[in-house]
Amino acid sequence: MNGAQLIVKAAVASGIEYCFANPGTTEIPLVAAMASAPALKPVLSLFEGVCTGAADGYGRIAGRPAMTLTHLGPGFANGIANLHNARRANTPIVNVIGDHASWHVNYDPPLASDIQALAGSVSGWVRTSRTASGIGEDLQEAVRSAWQAKGQIASLILPMDLQANEVARETAFTTLHAPVRRFAGDRIEAVAQALRNGQRLVFIVGDQGLSVAGLEAAGRLAQLPGVQLFAETFPRLSYRGGGLPDLDRLPYFPEVAIGVLDQYDAVVCAGIPEPISYFGYEGIPSRLAERDRLLYLADVGDDVAGALTALADALEAPAFVPTPMGVELPPANAELTPQSIGQVLAASLPDDCIVSVEGGTCGYPFFTASARAARHRVLTNTGGAIGQGIPVGFGAALAERGNRVFCLQSDGSAQYTIQTLWSIAREQLPVVILIAANHRYAILQNELRRFGMTELGPEALSLTVLDRPRIDWKALAKGYGLAASTVHTNAELQRALANAAADGGPCLIEMAL
Amino acid sequence: MNGAQLIVKAAVASGIEYCFANPGTTEIPLVAAMASAPALKPVLSLFEGVCTGAADGYGRIAGRPAMTLTHLGPGFANGIANLHNARRANTPIVNVIGDHASWHVNYDPPLASDIQALAGSVSGWVRTSRTASGIGEDLQEAVRSAWQAKGQIASLILPMDLQANEVARETAFTTLHAPVRRFAGDRIEAVAQALRNGQRLVFIVGDQGLSVAGLEAAGRLAQLPGVQLFAETFPRLSYRGGGLPDLDRLPYFPEVAIGVLDQYDAVVCAGIPEPISYFGYEGIPSRLAERDRLLYLADVGDDVAGALTALADALEAPAFVPTPMGVELPPANAELTPQSIGQVLAASLPDDCIVSVEGGTCGYPFFTASARAARHRVLTNTGGAIGQGIPVGFGAALAERGNRVFCLQSDGSAQYTIQTLWSIAREQLPVVILIAANHRYAILQNELRRFGMTELGPEALSLTVLDRPRIDWKALAKGYGLAASTVHTNAELQRALANAAADGGPCLIEMAL
């Protein structure tokens, strides 16, 4: 048995199912080892950002880490943007990064670079293995480190010689178990006391507070006087629909969010860090609420649902009453708008499906339209590095093979990891990719207007408009082996979604805006 | 005038012509400033790796830095792989990275990350600006730092508030000039003495030694007894053809290179660092020649051509005799092979064109076939981070607008920055992209065999084969607005190249292998 085979054995023993890989020469022993160990399934992608985004989507849905395998510093660097998002989502991920042989790297060959610095920028744990016989334990330590209640990214750098070297002894590995979430009773009591004292409280619920149990408790709390609840703006995983209460999202622009939160005596953080503006705008505070107005019910990684339930119990809140269901449909023959897309998609969602949402154009309209849809889970872009939606949907589809996944995606951000189309076609997963094609970076045009450019001349447009040439989405999808169609009206979108459901395979739908 | 306008003014004064950009919210003042300053041309790309690869190609051909503009840590990270290559090519590049407002970043908003660490991993110079009035000088310092005889990467991190703030005074900027290359006379004398003493010397020529003047001097030296010359394996910019001497490349695999170099008394480094194996293989030394057998004629960044000429003069080498021209063509109706592709392309090259080569399949066959073609310049992948060939060709085409560029590209590596097709269509540059479509990572299959896997089973193939599904290159090209064709025989390739020349616009040719 060589070091690479030991790594594979350790990964399987640690409960790792998938290895999202884009290997090179320094990972050859691992490629060979995976070829003979079917329990760790290698999933090849054409670009590393697909691997890391898929690991994020997998981790959020499966609740346990996947492995990524990338090639030295530059290969890993291609995966950093989506690891940044995964870090903000607290998704457990184990990166294995092949490196030059330990006796070779110090000669500064062409592919040498500072892998530690790159890995450190997104990881909570980084280690370079030093002995072949120890790399199995190194891998298991990486899994243990990643797979915590508040998940994190662990990166293990594996010199090629240690992968190839024979190991003297067989290592026995511990079976690892899902981490346990807890909450602090004294925090429950402090929030309950504030309400009993007549304070008006606004809750911002995040993390596992947006599970079914957490949302049902939120629905109970919402019935108490003086209580208002919001969901965090970009949740890692949020259950929605199927009778769950419709928690609005905290508004994105800081002046709006501050205006909302200011109406209450205190802001209760339930599974979120301190609420901060996404970007800093001149004259608007970074903090959405002053620190002395914050109460912490539960931290990220806590049993947020348990905390909310305990609070509802302590306050003797009424039982949860499911909200009525039913999505209003837009006029069938009208042209698509972001609002009508949200409505048509919401009405088409099958029970327990997964929706990965990325992009400013359709994100919030879908959110408002889907509150009364069938029960579904929403994955959003937690860290703002774009190119996340489709890889995350891909990983989610592997975490629940056979379950249906929808990627509601802006055209601009889809391009950063467009190679995911090939991976979805290769694995023949039931993923429907919905491209909102407005052929521009609409968010940048908004920001230019906020900055004071009332008229966007040709030069400003040249950096924000994507229609010279227009991307032909049907052709791109065909290029990667995916069936595709273009729709213009609500009825056409509805029909395309029905066809996709009947077909059961992957497809791309370009929604002309 | 605000800070962003000052940056643009400083860039133009420093001789920067292009800004390869993929901006976001934290670069909005710079987007607005470029919209009103036509001397700095913004070039939008769909992915940051296109921006940095284009800056590399531009810098190698133009001999001066371009600017890139990327969005915070994750946006910059997407550009790291091609910056790694540019660092190994010693290409001068100035990266401008937008950051959160300086008063906002410490609140750890979602898009915050360690930009310094990311930039540091590929840059010789990194600075975060601290005052709006100083950022013009910061930019000029970045250009000065990048644009040296041995070029390097300079990264300037610009908080958004400093871009937006008004500056009190107008700054006057210095005009910057191209750096001067020099060589050391005593090194010439040492090498000349070794030859006079009857030593047999093998030269490895790199960097500016592969210019016309350098190669003509090499041609003179080659006529001396006891002298053999090789080009470095992956040059940043190499003149070829048009009567220049045919310097073979130092072989890639270390055991072969060592076998060649061992036949000589000493190895002369002429514009290369110490020759090191690309990867480390068990039992084969990292050093291709022992240190005490190395002579340094000129370093990277030196006037290598001047040093070679001075050496030829000192040894009274004969005058340079142009080598005969003429490319042998393969049988017209035979199916394409890597060798025949090299021959057909070599025979089709117009005078003074540029060829960007990436990939193991066609790289060396083209190199051997093109020695007697028309005069052309070759750009290769210097750092081994793949996804470089097409962006570098794109940047080269902007450096010499109207001149013809060929990207000879393997299909696997083309995928990492496939979005470049859109940029080339958008700018309507005369770039011909030749995709060698063998639908596999052939290099990994070779490495698996070197590692001892004589039979590649389905699991090993699943990580090295790209034909499930086969990428439809014509459809992909159409998706990005490029004309495309597929060719199977030598005659078809010849015709497609002739059509491309007649058309004068960009196109993609899939070469079925």
XYZ file of C-alpha atoms in Angstrom, chain A residues 27-422:
396
model
C -1.574 13.800 -8.220
C -0.939 10.737 -10.403
C -0.572 8.285 -7.476
C -3.937 9.507 -6.129
C -5.556 9.113 -9.552
C -4.196 5.573 -9.698
C -5.372 4.851 -6.136
C -8.903 6.080 -6.805
C -9.055 3.911 -9.903
C -8.871 0.860 -7.659
C -11.087 2.009 -4.750
C -14.687 2.415 -5.929
C -15.981 3.600 -2.522
C -14.443 7.038 -3.116
C -16.068 8.280 -6.299
C -13.943 10.595 -8.428
C -15.913 13.263 -10.304
C -13.882 14.948 -13.033
C -14.496 18.583 -13.918
C -12.969 20.742 -16.640
C -12.112 23.597 -14.259
C -11.271 23.699 -10.563
C -13.952 26.263 -9.680
C -16.471 23.593 -10.637
C -14.855 21.164 -8.169
C -14.905 23.559 -5.227
C -18.396 24.908 -5.962
C -19.692 21.350 -6.239
C -18.081 20.461 -2.910
C -19.879 23.450 -1.383
C -23.278 22.401 -2.760
C -22.676 18.793 -1.750
C -21.635 19.770 1.766
C -24.637 22.017 2.346
C -27.113 19.322 1.310
C -25.347 16.185 2.566
C -24.204 17.790 5.810
C -20.750 16.251 5.487
C -17.587 17.063 3.630
C -16.626 16.121 0.111
C -12.997 16.083 -1.011
C -11.560 18.192 -3.774
C -8.351 17.282 -5.591
C -6.450 20.035 -7.373
C -3.052 20.447 -8.963
C -0.455 22.534 -7.118
C -0.886 26.248 -6.396
C -2.346 27.459 -9.713
C -4.885 24.630 -9.903
C -5.960 25.290 -6.344
C -6.102 29.037 -7.053
C -8.726 28.396 -9.726
C -10.885 26.956 -6.958
C -10.448 29.793 -4.464
C -13.431 31.930 -5.501
C -15.917 29.194 -4.720
C -14.006 28.195 -1.594
C -14.431 31.782 -0.485
C -18.187 31.311 -0.785
C -17.985 27.949 0.981
C -16.005 29.550 3.805
C -18.766 32.129 4.254
C -21.311 29.289 4.170
C -19.319 27.363 6.799
C -19.462 24.344 4.534
C -17.160 21.500 5.557
C -14.767 20.759 2.698
C -11.498 18.836 2.568
C -9.112 20.018 -0.119
C -6.273 17.756 -1.119
C -3.649 19.639 -3.089
C -0.892 17.750 -4.815
C 2.550 19.274 -4.566
C 5.947 18.606 -6.064
C 7.958 15.810 -4.480
C 9.308 17.100 -1.169
C 12.900 16.659 -2.393
C 12.101 18.606 -5.601
C 10.061 21.635 -4.552
C 12.932 23.704 -3.193
C 14.575 23.864 -6.609
C 11.806 26.284 -7.609
C 10.571 24.384 -10.688
C 8.135 26.227 -12.993
C 4.986 25.088 -11.216
C 6.191 25.869 -7.694
C 4.351 28.584 -5.792
C 3.304 29.422 -2.237
C 0.503 26.885 -1.814
C 0.372 27.504 1.936
C -0.466 31.179 1.384
C -3.130 30.373 -1.192
C -4.704 27.633 0.907
C -4.483 29.744 4.056
C -6.539 32.512 2.487
C -9.694 30.352 2.530
C -8.979 27.540 5.002
C -9.445 27.215 8.742
C -6.898 24.389 8.759
C -3.841 23.854 6.538
C -1.194 21.162 6.761
C 1.613 19.889 4.551
C 2.203 16.178 5.065
C 5.738 15.174 6.034
C 5.729 11.345 6.052
C 3.988 8.774 3.877
C 2.911 6.676 6.846
C 1.309 9.715 8.498
C -0.751 11.003 5.618
C -3.762 8.851 6.403
C -3.972 10.420 9.860
C -3.374 13.828 8.268
C -6.386 13.283 6.033
C -8.541 12.153 8.909
C -7.448 15.164 10.929
C -8.480 17.354 7.980
C -11.930 15.755 7.931
C -12.295 16.148 11.686
C -11.249 19.764 11.435
C -13.669 20.537 8.600
C -16.651 18.612 9.895
C -17.600 20.662 12.908
C -20.905 22.207 13.951
C -19.607 25.380 12.385
C -18.058 23.781 9.359
C -14.845 25.000 7.846
C -12.417 24.356 5.044
C -9.418 22.112 5.658
C -6.591 21.924 3.131
C -4.022 19.161 3.052
C -0.969 19.614 0.857
C 0.428 16.261 -0.295
C 3.899 16.097 -1.831
C 3.958 13.630 -4.709
C 6.666 11.411 -3.207
C 4.601 10.813 -0.089
C 1.688 9.695 -2.264
C 3.931 7.286 -4.147
C 5.986 5.905 -1.254
C 5.114 2.547 0.263
C 3.859 2.730 3.839
C 5.220 0.256 6.360
C 2.084 -0.359 8.395
C -1.653 -0.457 7.812
C -3.412 2.269 9.756
C -6.793 1.712 11.388
C -9.034 4.740 11.106
C -11.771 5.959 13.412
C -15.312 6.239 12.097
C -16.263 9.907 12.224
C -19.744 11.135 13.098
C -21.704 14.254 12.327
C -20.979 17.014 14.849
C -23.581 17.906 17.452
C -25.065 21.394 17.592
C -25.890 23.002 20.945
C -27.350 26.223 22.243
C -26.888 28.267 25.420
C -29.840 28.396 27.805
C -28.873 31.713 29.387
C -29.134 33.444 26.026
C -32.693 32.177 25.607
C -33.576 33.619 28.983
C -32.035 37.017 28.193
C -34.060 37.397 24.994
C -37.225 36.140 26.680
C -36.712 38.668 29.460
C -36.340 41.527 26.979
C -39.665 40.596 25.413
C -41.326 40.230 28.788
C -40.057 43.728 29.594
C -42.018 45.022 26.625
C -39.105 45.543 24.245
C -39.862 45.329 20.520
C -37.414 42.899 18.945
C -36.425 42.159 15.360
C -34.823 38.762 14.746
C -32.411 37.967 11.965
C -32.437 34.208 11.489
C -29.652 32.392 9.700
C -27.722 29.117 9.431
C -29.641 26.108 10.742
C -32.379 28.440 12.045
C -33.747 28.299 8.495
C -34.405 24.546 8.794
C -37.992 23.272 9.078
C -37.801 23.140 12.860
C -36.254 26.592 13.042
C -38.824 28.144 10.746
C -41.722 26.514 12.588
C -40.398 28.021 15.816
C -40.035 31.350 14.000
C -43.663 31.016 12.939
C -44.632 30.618 16.599
C -42.563 33.614 17.693
C -44.032 35.775 14.935
C -47.403 35.516 16.639
C -46.105 37.265 19.790
C -46.578 41.040 20.154
C -43.463 43.112 19.504
C -41.686 40.426 17.442
C -40.602 40.726 13.837
C -38.411 38.181 12.026
C -36.217 38.306 8.946
C -34.067 35.698 7.292
C -30.437 36.623 6.678
C -29.979 38.052 3.187
C -27.953 35.180 1.696
C -28.519 31.902 3.566
C -26.408 28.824 3.002
C -29.492 26.573 3.060
C -33.003 27.733 3.656
C -36.165 25.667 3.680
C -39.090 27.463 2.057
C -42.706 26.866 1.089
C -44.864 23.890 1.978
C -46.661 25.871 4.699
C -43.531 27.297 6.348
C -43.794 30.903 7.491
C -42.723 33.488 4.928
C -39.752 35.208 6.539
C -38.736 38.137 4.386
C -35.026 38.591 3.738
C -33.153 41.390 5.388
C -32.812 44.015 2.608
C -29.506 44.081 0.710
C -28.791 47.827 0.543
C -27.626 49.099 3.932
C -29.725 52.259 4.116
C -32.871 50.151 3.654
C -31.797 47.509 6.167
C -30.876 50.170 8.721
C -34.263 51.825 8.207
C -35.982 48.533 8.993
C -33.879 47.551 12.005
C -34.095 51.056 13.522
C -37.783 50.566 14.139
C -37.064 48.074 16.929
C -35.603 48.327 20.422
C -33.116 45.554 19.776
C -31.876 43.204 17.052
C -31.672 39.502 17.876
C -29.001 37.546 16.030
C -30.124 33.942 15.627
C -27.435 32.038 13.755
C -25.767 35.011 12.098
C -22.626 37.010 12.853
C -22.966 40.730 13.552
C -25.077 42.236 10.739
C -22.785 44.265 8.457
C -23.401 46.084 5.180
C -22.375 44.058 2.143
C -20.382 46.984 0.750
C -19.389 50.289 2.355
C -21.129 53.350 0.899
C -19.999 56.860 1.818
C -22.093 58.282 4.644
C -23.815 55.013 5.529
C -22.595 53.034 8.572
C -21.034 49.586 8.138
C -22.951 48.273 11.133
C -26.604 47.746 10.309
C -27.363 48.134 14.023
C -25.326 49.645 16.840
C -23.579 47.020 18.955
C -25.436 47.908 22.153
C -28.712 47.105 20.409
C -27.678 43.520 19.550
C -28.767 40.410 21.415
C -27.269 37.018 20.505
C -29.725 34.151 20.748
C -27.460 31.670 18.949
C -24.215 31.757 17.006
C -23.459 30.310 13.607
C -22.895 26.586 14.180
C -25.212 26.450 17.174
C -28.474 24.537 17.339
C -30.288 27.651 16.180
C -33.569 25.804 15.639
C -33.357 24.427 19.158
C -32.713 27.903 20.513
C -35.701 29.369 18.664
C -37.916 26.519 19.846
C -36.736 26.913 23.438
C -37.481 30.629 23.233
C -40.966 30.001 21.845
C -41.580 27.506 24.635
C -40.255 29.873 27.306
C -42.608 32.576 26.084
C -45.483 30.135 25.706
C -45.884 31.165 22.096
C -48.891 29.682 20.297
C -48.541 26.519 18.223
C -47.236 26.819 14.701
C -49.970 27.328 12.141
C -48.948 26.416 8.590
C -49.314 29.295 6.170
C -51.659 28.757 3.224
C -50.106 27.536 -0.023
C -50.679 28.535 -3.636
C -48.627 30.525 -6.120
C -50.278 33.199 -8.223
C -49.454 32.749 -11.904
C -48.724 35.669 -14.226
C -50.603 36.153 -17.542
C -49.667 33.207 -19.773
C -48.880 35.095 -22.949
C -47.074 38.034 -21.401
C -43.334 38.394 -21.913
C -41.059 37.218 -19.145
C -40.093 39.593 -16.343
C -37.997 38.775 -13.264
C -41.251 38.735 -11.282
C -43.078 36.417 -13.658
C -40.068 34.076 -13.834
C -40.207 33.813 -10.055
C -43.905 33.007 -10.165
C -43.719 30.411 -12.945
C -40.742 28.646 -11.397
C -42.315 28.719 -7.921
C -45.512 27.174 -9.288
C -43.533 24.433 -11.048
C -41.408 23.292 -8.095
C -41.853 19.628 -7.169
C -41.983 18.752 -3.492
C -38.612 18.639 -1.699
C -36.607 19.891 -4.679
C -33.526 22.116 -4.414
C -33.094 25.579 -5.924
C -29.664 27.188 -6.290
C -30.059 30.925 -6.820
C -27.377 33.289 -8.068
C -27.737 36.764 -9.468
C -29.439 40.019 -8.699
C -31.972 39.889 -11.489
C -34.186 36.994 -10.424
C -33.051 36.223 -6.882
C -35.357 38.411 -4.849
C -38.365 38.163 -7.213
C -38.156 34.370 -6.916
C -37.835 34.647 -3.151
C -41.033 36.662 -2.850
C -42.926 34.448 -5.296
C -41.934 31.116 -3.754
C -43.053 31.584 -0.162
C -46.228 29.623 -0.811
C -44.805 27.092 -3.236
C -44.196 23.406 -2.531
C -41.577 22.662 0.124
C -38.102 23.278 -1.271
C -34.598 24.189 -0.201
C -32.789 27.278 -1.441
C -29.005 27.639 -1.684
C -27.673 31.163 -2.167
C -24.346 32.810 -2.837
C -23.019 33.410 0.664
C -19.712 35.058 -0.145
C -20.344 37.155 -3.234
C -17.741 35.479 -5.445
C -19.759 34.911 -8.580
C -19.790 31.728 -10.620
C -21.236 29.763 -7.765
C -24.835 28.919 -8.623
C -24.421 26.159 -11.190
C -21.516 24.305 -9.486
C -23.394 24.405 -6.175
C -26.490 23.017 -7.905
C -24.319 20.296 -9.452
C -22.915 19.260 -6.073
C -26.368 19.341 -4.486
C -27.671 17.040 -7.214
C -24.907 14.532 -6.407
C -25.702 14.730 -2.696
C -29.267 13.593 -3.428
C -28.959 11.634 -6.653
C -32.270 11.569 -8.464
C -33.748 14.581 -6.681
C -34.515 17.547 -8.904
C -32.363 20.667 -8.782
C -33.038 24.058 -10.376
C -30.284 26.607 -10.933
C -31.837 30.064 -11.219
C -28.932 31.944 -12.615
C -28.014 35.336 -14.043
C -26.208 35.166 -17.357
C -23.183 37.228 -16.320
C -22.310 35.165 -13.256
C -22.969 31.866 -15.060
C -19.942 32.489 -17.266
C -17.296 32.204 -14.527
C -17.794 28.454 -14.181
C -19.585 27.708 -17.437
C -17.683 24.415 -17.696
C -20.131 22.985 -15.121
C -22.569 22.365 -17.975
C -20.297 19.565 -19.140
